[in-house]
XYZ file of C-alpha atoms in Angstrom:
490
model
C -27.675 30.996 -42.297
C -29.805 30.777 -39.593
C -29.302 33.687 -37.501
C -27.142 32.652 -34.825
C -23.804 32.616 -37.973
C -23.241 28.625 -37.552
C -23.258 25.800 -39.500
C -25.261 22.776 -39.415
C -22.123 20.064 -37.568
C -21.263 17.931 -39.646
C -22.020 14.023 -39.081
C -19.676 12.492 -38.154
C -20.804 8.474 -37.100
C -20.169 5.021 -35.919
C -21.708 2.101 -38.032
C -22.522 -0.651 -35.840
C -23.153 -4.793 -37.664
C -25.546 -7.361 -36.896
C -23.048 -8.006 -34.116
C -22.843 -5.233 -32.853
C -19.357 -4.652 -33.935
C -17.732 -1.169 -35.498
C -17.110 -0.285 -39.010
C -12.855 1.288 -38.425
C -11.346 1.827 -41.615
C -7.216 0.284 -40.339
C -4.679 2.719 -40.729
C -2.487 0.616 -42.644
C -3.187 -0.590 -45.838
C -6.317 0.941 -45.955
C -8.466 -1.786 -44.842
C -12.119 -2.051 -43.750
C -13.163 -4.768 -41.033
C -15.997 -4.966 -38.384
C -14.097 -6.314 -35.254
C -13.918 -3.366 -32.973
C -16.385 -2.991 -29.298
C -16.937 0.569 -28.959
C -16.293 3.767 -30.626
C -13.401 5.952 -30.785
C -11.264 7.638 -34.025
C -10.689 4.554 -35.905
C -14.358 3.874 -35.989
C -14.940 7.804 -36.751
C -17.258 8.205 -40.155
C -17.979 10.981 -41.624
C -21.022 11.856 -44.312
C -20.898 14.106 -47.292
C -23.425 14.318 -49.465
C -23.329 15.169 -53.774
C -23.503 18.141 -54.490
C -25.651 17.459 -58.296
C -27.679 14.468 -56.026
C -28.998 14.466 -52.770
C -29.551 11.046 -52.376
C -25.732 9.870 -52.775
C -23.086 9.908 -50.159
C -19.778 9.303 -49.919
C -18.062 8.218 -46.081
C -14.925 9.688 -45.388
C -12.534 7.824 -42.778
C -10.134 8.743 -40.363
C -7.507 9.017 -42.632
C -9.274 11.271 -45.118
C -9.932 8.559 -46.767
C -13.258 7.660 -48.541
C -15.105 4.011 -48.445
C -15.457 2.141 -52.412
C -16.714 -0.543 -54.075
C -15.872 -2.983 -56.988
C -17.770 -4.279 -59.641
C -17.150 -7.547 -57.633
C -18.080 -6.338 -54.438
C -14.762 -5.870 -52.861
C -14.643 -3.095 -50.508
C -11.144 -0.789 -49.418
C -11.283 2.029 -47.889
C -8.373 4.445 -50.209
C -10.416 6.563 -52.845
C -8.561 10.330 -51.616
C -11.361 11.930 -53.507
C -15.226 11.415 -55.011
C -15.529 8.520 -57.352
C -17.749 6.647 -59.355
C -17.219 3.726 -57.007
C -17.154 5.499 -53.638
C -20.825 6.350 -54.136
C -23.636 4.909 -51.894
C -27.551 5.457 -51.132
C -29.025 5.474 -47.822
C -31.804 2.968 -47.445
C -33.378 3.805 -44.284
C -35.054 1.221 -42.362
C -38.292 1.395 -39.704
C -36.378 0.361 -37.019
C -33.636 3.869 -37.910
C -30.688 0.834 -38.855
C -29.426 1.450 -42.877
C -28.626 -0.363 -45.107
C -25.850 1.578 -47.505
C -26.061 0.057 -51.525
C -23.663 1.126 -54.125
C -25.104 3.660 -56.315
C -22.616 2.073 -59.989
C -23.075 -1.937 -58.317
C -26.672 -1.684 -56.791
C -25.818 -4.325 -54.387
C -25.904 -4.107 -50.707
C -22.502 -3.579 -48.290
C -22.732 -5.939 -45.020
C -20.628 -8.813 -43.834
C -18.661 -9.257 -40.724
C -15.023 -8.735 -38.320
C -12.924 -9.266 -41.514
C -15.651 -10.640 -43.612
C -16.704 -7.141 -45.320
C -18.407 -7.158 -49.365
C -20.706 -5.010 -50.630
C -22.292 -8.367 -53.081
C -25.565 -8.844 -51.764
C -28.100 -8.386 -53.979
C -30.972 -8.962 -51.041
C -30.823 -6.685 -47.838
C -30.163 -8.956 -44.701
C -29.385 -8.300 -40.954
C -26.443 -9.041 -42.331
C -26.577 -5.544 -44.304
C -27.397 -3.330 -41.597
C -26.048 -0.950 -39.562
C -27.105 0.728 -36.006
C -25.758 4.890 -36.515
C -24.298 5.772 -33.474
C -23.665 9.570 -34.208
C -19.912 10.398 -33.004
C -20.051 14.432 -32.308
C -20.220 16.029 -29.045
C -23.610 15.463 -27.948
C -23.986 19.105 -26.654
C -25.705 21.095 -28.618
C -28.428 23.134 -30.148
C -31.718 22.069 -31.586
C -32.630 24.017 -35.219
C -36.420 23.505 -36.954
C -35.761 23.340 -40.708
C -39.326 24.915 -41.063
C -39.688 27.505 -38.235
C -36.334 28.614 -39.192
C -36.076 28.569 -34.711
C -34.185 26.675 -32.370
C -35.866 24.531 -29.223
C -35.067 25.725 -25.797
C -36.065 24.768 -22.147
C -39.409 26.247 -21.747
C -39.486 26.140 -18.194
C -42.803 27.789 -17.260
C -44.360 25.720 -19.502
C -42.611 22.748 -18.961
C -41.425 21.777 -22.302
C -39.234 22.300 -24.964
C -40.197 25.552 -26.384
C -38.975 25.469 -30.908
C -39.243 29.919 -31.116
C -35.589 30.861 -30.017
C -34.198 33.068 -32.885
C -30.739 33.225 -31.168
C -30.161 30.061 -28.524
C -29.600 31.982 -25.952
C -28.139 31.088 -21.962
C -28.428 27.681 -20.808
C -31.541 27.116 -21.796
C -31.290 25.741 -25.013
C -28.865 23.615 -24.356
C -29.631 20.276 -25.687
C -27.824 17.093 -24.154
C -28.370 13.756 -27.138
C -28.369 10.608 -24.922
C -27.162 7.467 -26.156
C -29.171 3.996 -24.911
C -29.666 0.864 -26.920
C -29.225 2.214 -30.378
C -31.627 5.092 -29.774
C -31.557 8.433 -28.206
C -32.355 10.994 -25.702
C -33.356 14.152 -25.465
C -32.024 15.603 -22.272
C -32.871 19.571 -20.969
C -30.206 21.456 -19.338
C -32.489 20.658 -15.392
C -31.568 16.434 -16.312
C -35.179 16.474 -17.565
C -35.694 14.195 -20.922
C -38.269 14.728 -23.553
C -41.247 11.975 -23.940
C -43.074 11.838 -27.466
C -46.173 12.898 -25.620
C -44.139 16.872 -25.368
C -43.831 16.880 -21.415
C -39.586 16.110 -19.469
C -39.761 13.745 -17.527
C -37.295 13.186 -14.654
C -36.097 9.588 -15.934
C -35.581 7.264 -19.503
C -37.867 4.944 -20.942
C -39.870 4.476 -23.685
C -41.802 7.323 -24.819
C -38.016 9.451 -24.064
C -36.450 6.855 -26.538
C -36.298 7.988 -30.702
C -34.180 6.524 -33.730
C -32.361 9.115 -35.321
C -32.798 8.978 -39.435
C -31.588 11.709 -41.565
C -33.495 12.888 -45.147
C -31.426 15.508 -46.852
C -28.513 16.105 -44.467
C -30.824 17.144 -41.636
C -31.958 15.111 -38.835
C -35.320 13.914 -37.290
C -36.478 11.872 -34.283
C -38.869 8.705 -34.651
C -40.337 7.694 -31.503
C -41.477 4.324 -30.438
C -44.876 4.541 -32.359
C -43.043 5.671 -35.391
C -44.469 8.981 -35.255
C -42.121 11.653 -36.063
C -40.975 15.050 -33.728
C -41.165 18.526 -35.084
C -42.439 21.441 -33.179
C -46.507 22.201 -32.779
C -48.952 25.331 -31.717
C -47.628 28.455 -31.758
C -44.787 28.339 -29.499
C -42.998 25.056 -31.443
C -43.877 22.785 -28.332
C -42.084 19.607 -28.955
C -43.631 16.505 -29.698
C -44.369 13.496 -31.429
C -47.369 14.308 -34.405
C -49.118 12.174 -36.717
C -46.179 12.086 -39.012
C -45.022 8.131 -40.228
C -42.422 9.916 -42.936
C -41.160 13.185 -42.464
C -41.274 16.261 -44.145
C -39.623 19.051 -43.995
C -41.921 20.599 -40.240
C -40.364 16.985 -38.538
C -36.661 17.834 -39.951
C -33.726 19.535 -37.590
C -30.228 20.819 -37.667
C -27.925 19.832 -34.979
C -26.089 23.068 -34.650
C -22.402 23.492 -32.282
C -23.150 25.686 -28.986
C -20.684 28.124 -27.684
C -19.667 29.652 -25.369
C -21.694 31.898 -23.087
C -20.503 34.181 -20.365
C -21.328 37.151 -17.722
C -17.530 38.872 -17.488
C -17.769 41.360 -13.582
C -15.246 43.826 -13.775
C -12.983 45.147 -11.115
C -15.582 47.158 -9.470
C -17.522 44.327 -8.400
C -20.117 45.140 -11.458
C -21.437 43.421 -14.555
C -19.916 44.168 -18.454
C -24.002 45.218 -19.667
C -25.045 46.773 -22.952
C -28.384 47.846 -20.944
C -27.625 51.669 -21.140
C -28.098 51.393 -25.109
C -24.629 50.802 -27.696
C -21.690 51.616 -24.893
C -20.478 48.434 -22.904
C -20.213 49.623 -19.473
C -19.588 47.379 -16.046
C -22.213 48.786 -13.829
C -24.929 46.120 -13.128
C -25.044 44.039 -10.518
C -27.888 41.062 -12.027
C -27.314 39.087 -14.846
C -29.412 38.379 -17.930
C -29.298 38.427 -21.499
C -28.059 42.263 -21.634
C -25.280 41.173 -19.593
C -24.869 37.485 -21.294
C -21.901 37.402 -24.411
C -21.578 34.624 -27.105
C -17.970 34.067 -27.406
C -16.843 32.633 -31.063
C -13.060 31.983 -30.983
C -11.052 32.031 -34.781
C -9.820 28.942 -35.603
C -7.049 30.431 -37.807
C -5.767 33.249 -34.874
C -7.747 32.342 -32.298
C -9.570 35.911 -31.123
C -12.203 36.359 -29.957
C -15.179 38.257 -30.940
C -18.114 38.434 -28.592
C -22.056 38.438 -29.075
C -24.765 40.283 -27.899
C -28.078 37.957 -27.835
C -29.716 40.774 -30.208
C -27.337 39.575 -32.376
C -24.367 42.246 -32.514
C -21.320 42.414 -31.900
C -18.205 44.098 -29.728
C -15.965 46.132 -30.977
C -13.606 49.024 -30.989
C -14.355 52.199 -32.313
C -12.656 55.970 -32.299
C -11.042 56.793 -28.757
C -10.795 53.366 -27.295
C -14.498 52.851 -26.822
C -16.377 49.679 -26.855
C -20.054 49.314 -28.251
C -22.184 46.612 -29.400
C -22.693 47.851 -32.643
C -21.331 46.120 -35.835
C -23.199 43.326 -37.645
C -20.698 41.482 -38.924
C -17.330 40.314 -38.173
C -13.862 42.971 -38.960
C -10.715 43.274 -37.361
C -12.249 45.701 -34.537
C -14.680 42.988 -33.672
C -11.418 40.472 -32.335
C -10.210 40.562 -29.276
C -7.565 38.558 -27.824
C -8.154 36.761 -24.255
C -5.389 36.140 -21.885
C -6.314 33.889 -19.291
C -4.523 34.754 -16.223
C -5.603 32.166 -13.165
C -8.641 32.756 -11.865
C -9.545 36.332 -13.993
C -9.103 37.122 -17.835
C -8.080 40.445 -19.318
C -8.123 41.480 -22.824
C -6.703 43.081 -26.006
C -8.538 45.340 -28.559
C -7.350 45.068 -31.903
C -5.193 48.427 -31.786
C -3.152 46.340 -28.982
C -4.368 48.220 -26.065
C -6.002 46.139 -23.021
C -9.282 46.932 -22.318
C -9.856 48.357 -18.578
C -12.779 49.468 -16.866
C -13.196 53.101 -16.313
C -14.607 55.007 -12.736
C -18.420 55.298 -14.741
C -17.904 51.428 -15.175
C -17.523 52.647 -19.094
C -14.817 49.982 -20.883
C -12.613 52.079 -23.168
C -9.748 50.171 -24.818
C -6.567 52.523 -23.658
C -4.217 50.736 -21.091
C -0.939 49.645 -22.360
C -0.191 47.736 -19.218
C -2.072 45.308 -16.621
C -3.248 46.590 -13.464
C -6.747 45.687 -11.154
C -8.822 47.672 -13.630
C -7.805 45.716 -16.785
C -8.880 42.319 -15.433
C -11.995 40.786 -15.289
C -13.685 38.145 -13.918
C -15.208 35.891 -16.677
C -18.433 32.671 -16.158
C -19.544 30.189 -18.129
C -22.225 29.905 -17.561
C -23.779 27.027 -20.439
C -22.392 23.980 -19.287
C -23.608 23.341 -16.017
C -23.717 19.863 -17.057
C -20.538 18.948 -18.728
C -19.077 16.525 -21.258
C -15.772 16.469 -22.094
C -14.232 15.086 -25.119
C -9.998 14.172 -25.806
C -8.354 13.621 -28.731
C -8.850 9.460 -28.073
C -12.512 9.789 -26.348
C -14.540 11.146 -23.696
C -14.002 11.322 -19.955
C -15.865 8.669 -17.734
C -15.413 7.121 -13.980
C -12.964 4.663 -13.799
C -14.588 1.571 -13.533
C -13.025 0.056 -10.025
C -12.085 2.486 -8.477
C -11.317 7.216 -7.606
C -9.215 7.812 -11.034
C -11.214 8.843 -14.054
C -10.474 7.609 -18.086
C -9.726 10.046 -20.801
C -10.296 7.832 -23.805
C -14.042 5.914 -23.171
C -16.345 5.700 -26.389
C -19.520 6.463 -23.596
C -19.417 9.792 -21.678
C -19.784 10.455 -18.261
C -21.409 13.613 -17.214
C -19.935 16.060 -14.546
C -21.196 19.091 -13.200
C -19.234 22.218 -13.517
C -20.394 25.313 -10.335
C -19.069 28.322 -10.323
C -16.538 29.791 -7.141
C -15.356 33.101 -7.602
C -13.643 33.229 -11.232
C -12.852 29.052 -10.770
C -14.623 26.552 -11.037
C -15.825 22.786 -8.854
C -16.254 20.046 -10.983
C -19.130 16.740 -9.404
C -19.391 13.502 -10.456
C -22.369 11.373 -10.518
C -22.260 11.042 -6.250
C -22.119 14.129 -5.937
C -18.428 13.999 -4.823
C -16.086 16.414 -6.141
C -12.378 15.960 -8.398
C -9.359 16.933 -7.112
C -5.524 16.084 -7.914
C -4.146 13.399 -5.695
C 0.066 13.965 -4.959
C 1.170 11.160 -7.915
C -0.431 14.008 -10.340
C -3.432 12.204 -10.912
C -7.324 13.362 -11.396
C -9.361 11.522 -8.535
C -13.089 11.856 -8.488
C -14.013 11.511 -4.956
C -13.183 14.685 -3.054
C -15.502 15.029 -0.025
C -14.792 19.067 -0.407
C -14.935 20.708 -3.808
C -11.034 21.726 -5.235
C -10.536 24.979 -7.227
C -10.098 24.382 -11.292
C -9.449 27.234 -14.001
C -10.678 26.824 -17.620
C -9.746 28.716 -20.661
C -11.049 28.734 -23.584
C -8.504 28.405 -25.712
C -9.593 27.732 -29.156
C -12.970 26.777 -31.313
C -14.824 24.073 -29.258
C -11.829 23.034 -27.399
C -10.678 24.218 -23.238
C -8.274 23.481 -21.787
C -8.311 22.875 -17.793
C -5.769 23.827 -15.077
C -5.724 22.384 -11.669
C -5.182 24.062 -8.817
C -1.709 23.514 -9.376
C -1.013 25.153 -12.295
C -1.134 21.978 -14.178
C -2.777 21.036 -17.102
C -5.185 18.259 -17.245
C -4.641 15.900 -19.522
C -5.389 12.502 -21.194
C -2.186 9.995 -20.692
C -1.020 7.112 -23.485
C -2.580 4.980 -20.729
C -5.806 6.452 -20.980
C -6.360 8.078 -17.744
C -6.800 11.676 -16.918
C -3.507 13.332 -15.055
C -3.924 16.821 -13.536
C -0.048 16.914 -14.892
C 0.395 18.895 -17.596
C 2.895 21.767 -18.327
C 2.579 22.685 -21.500
C -0.684 22.756 -23.334
C -0.377 20.509 -26.549
C -3.290 18.160 -27.570
C -3.846 15.784 -24.829
C -4.181 18.595 -22.766
C -7.295 19.951 -24.906
C -11.540 18.772 -24.465
C -14.161 19.503 -26.175
C -17.012 21.060 -24.421
């Protein structure tokens, strides 16, 4: 396990056939077809590798059932566990497309619309599938060989692969999907070229084909060479290899939210003075930045330092950054209070800021000294995905769609405990009188973020209501309660 404590993201993707249609698992009858023009829930497949033979893969649908092929080439998606008819081999082609071969029957899977089978003895265009990753496109990139993370190096104008922990906004990379290929975009909106330079425009040299090897990713450039870390700082660029070895393999990992916290005294919470936490700094550095890791079950939160330690409750209500492992004393409850937050330690007491800036979990009730301003620092580019798809500008109006298979990248700007959200043409989001979220505001409007679940947040408008995707696919700012339609991967 890398030092970030993250597991690699489970690889989820859509498979696109030679007619540009996505492989779909229908909800009824466990049927499969290739009719859908875009990637939504029913078109998402999860790749699972066989524990004994890493060449063998299983394809799991959104219903938790596995793609199977019988001896006659009939394909269904009904199996609720791994059996011999579910075992497939990926035969990668030079253009990055996959052929899927039944391991049991040695035939290839393909076809069009409702006429899919796994009976072809040779690979033709009809048996080739393009891979469209269905993950949230913002992640951290880990080199398998170096066990180090990629980050934007501003001074050298490159992506370097030499971080022990993916820290700060520079470690956030965005995978941009364009015409079956992927670009790697840095946090300052530049694209990685195969010669290692960062360009403001995407083009042939910034487009990579994704390949999978042993569950890891490789990025193949337009010349058939692979990205790998080079030299002492691990400069990311294409090497000489035309086959991916360990040096060319990467994991994508979830990027946890990283935050700075300002206390009522106007100072930042810091570990600069030692292990005890105190609000006594005027500037934001790695020492004032903490990674929030939210437990999937309890929704309680740990705060991790750039050294990799956790905040922990110690004797007499003290908070120290000494814990090397998670435990009950490293778990905190976050209460979202509009523009502020309050933190409750495992002793049931609120954390308050003392006159000397020291943080102690000793308060039974909420006052000014128990409130903190929390600022999310590693999402300057905001991509939101809801239960039905991504948030995207509507083609013909000023509203926003919340169920698209493509996404727009929005700009998130912090403003005194709240945020302004900006669209592609530098106009701002606002909620209109009909409760619709619009994207053509001349002046900024305040929204507040609540990081409520592992990987998902809620957004409130200035009316106090939640932003939600309505059943028609429109983004609205009228949610009265928190449910799945108001939670967004970010």
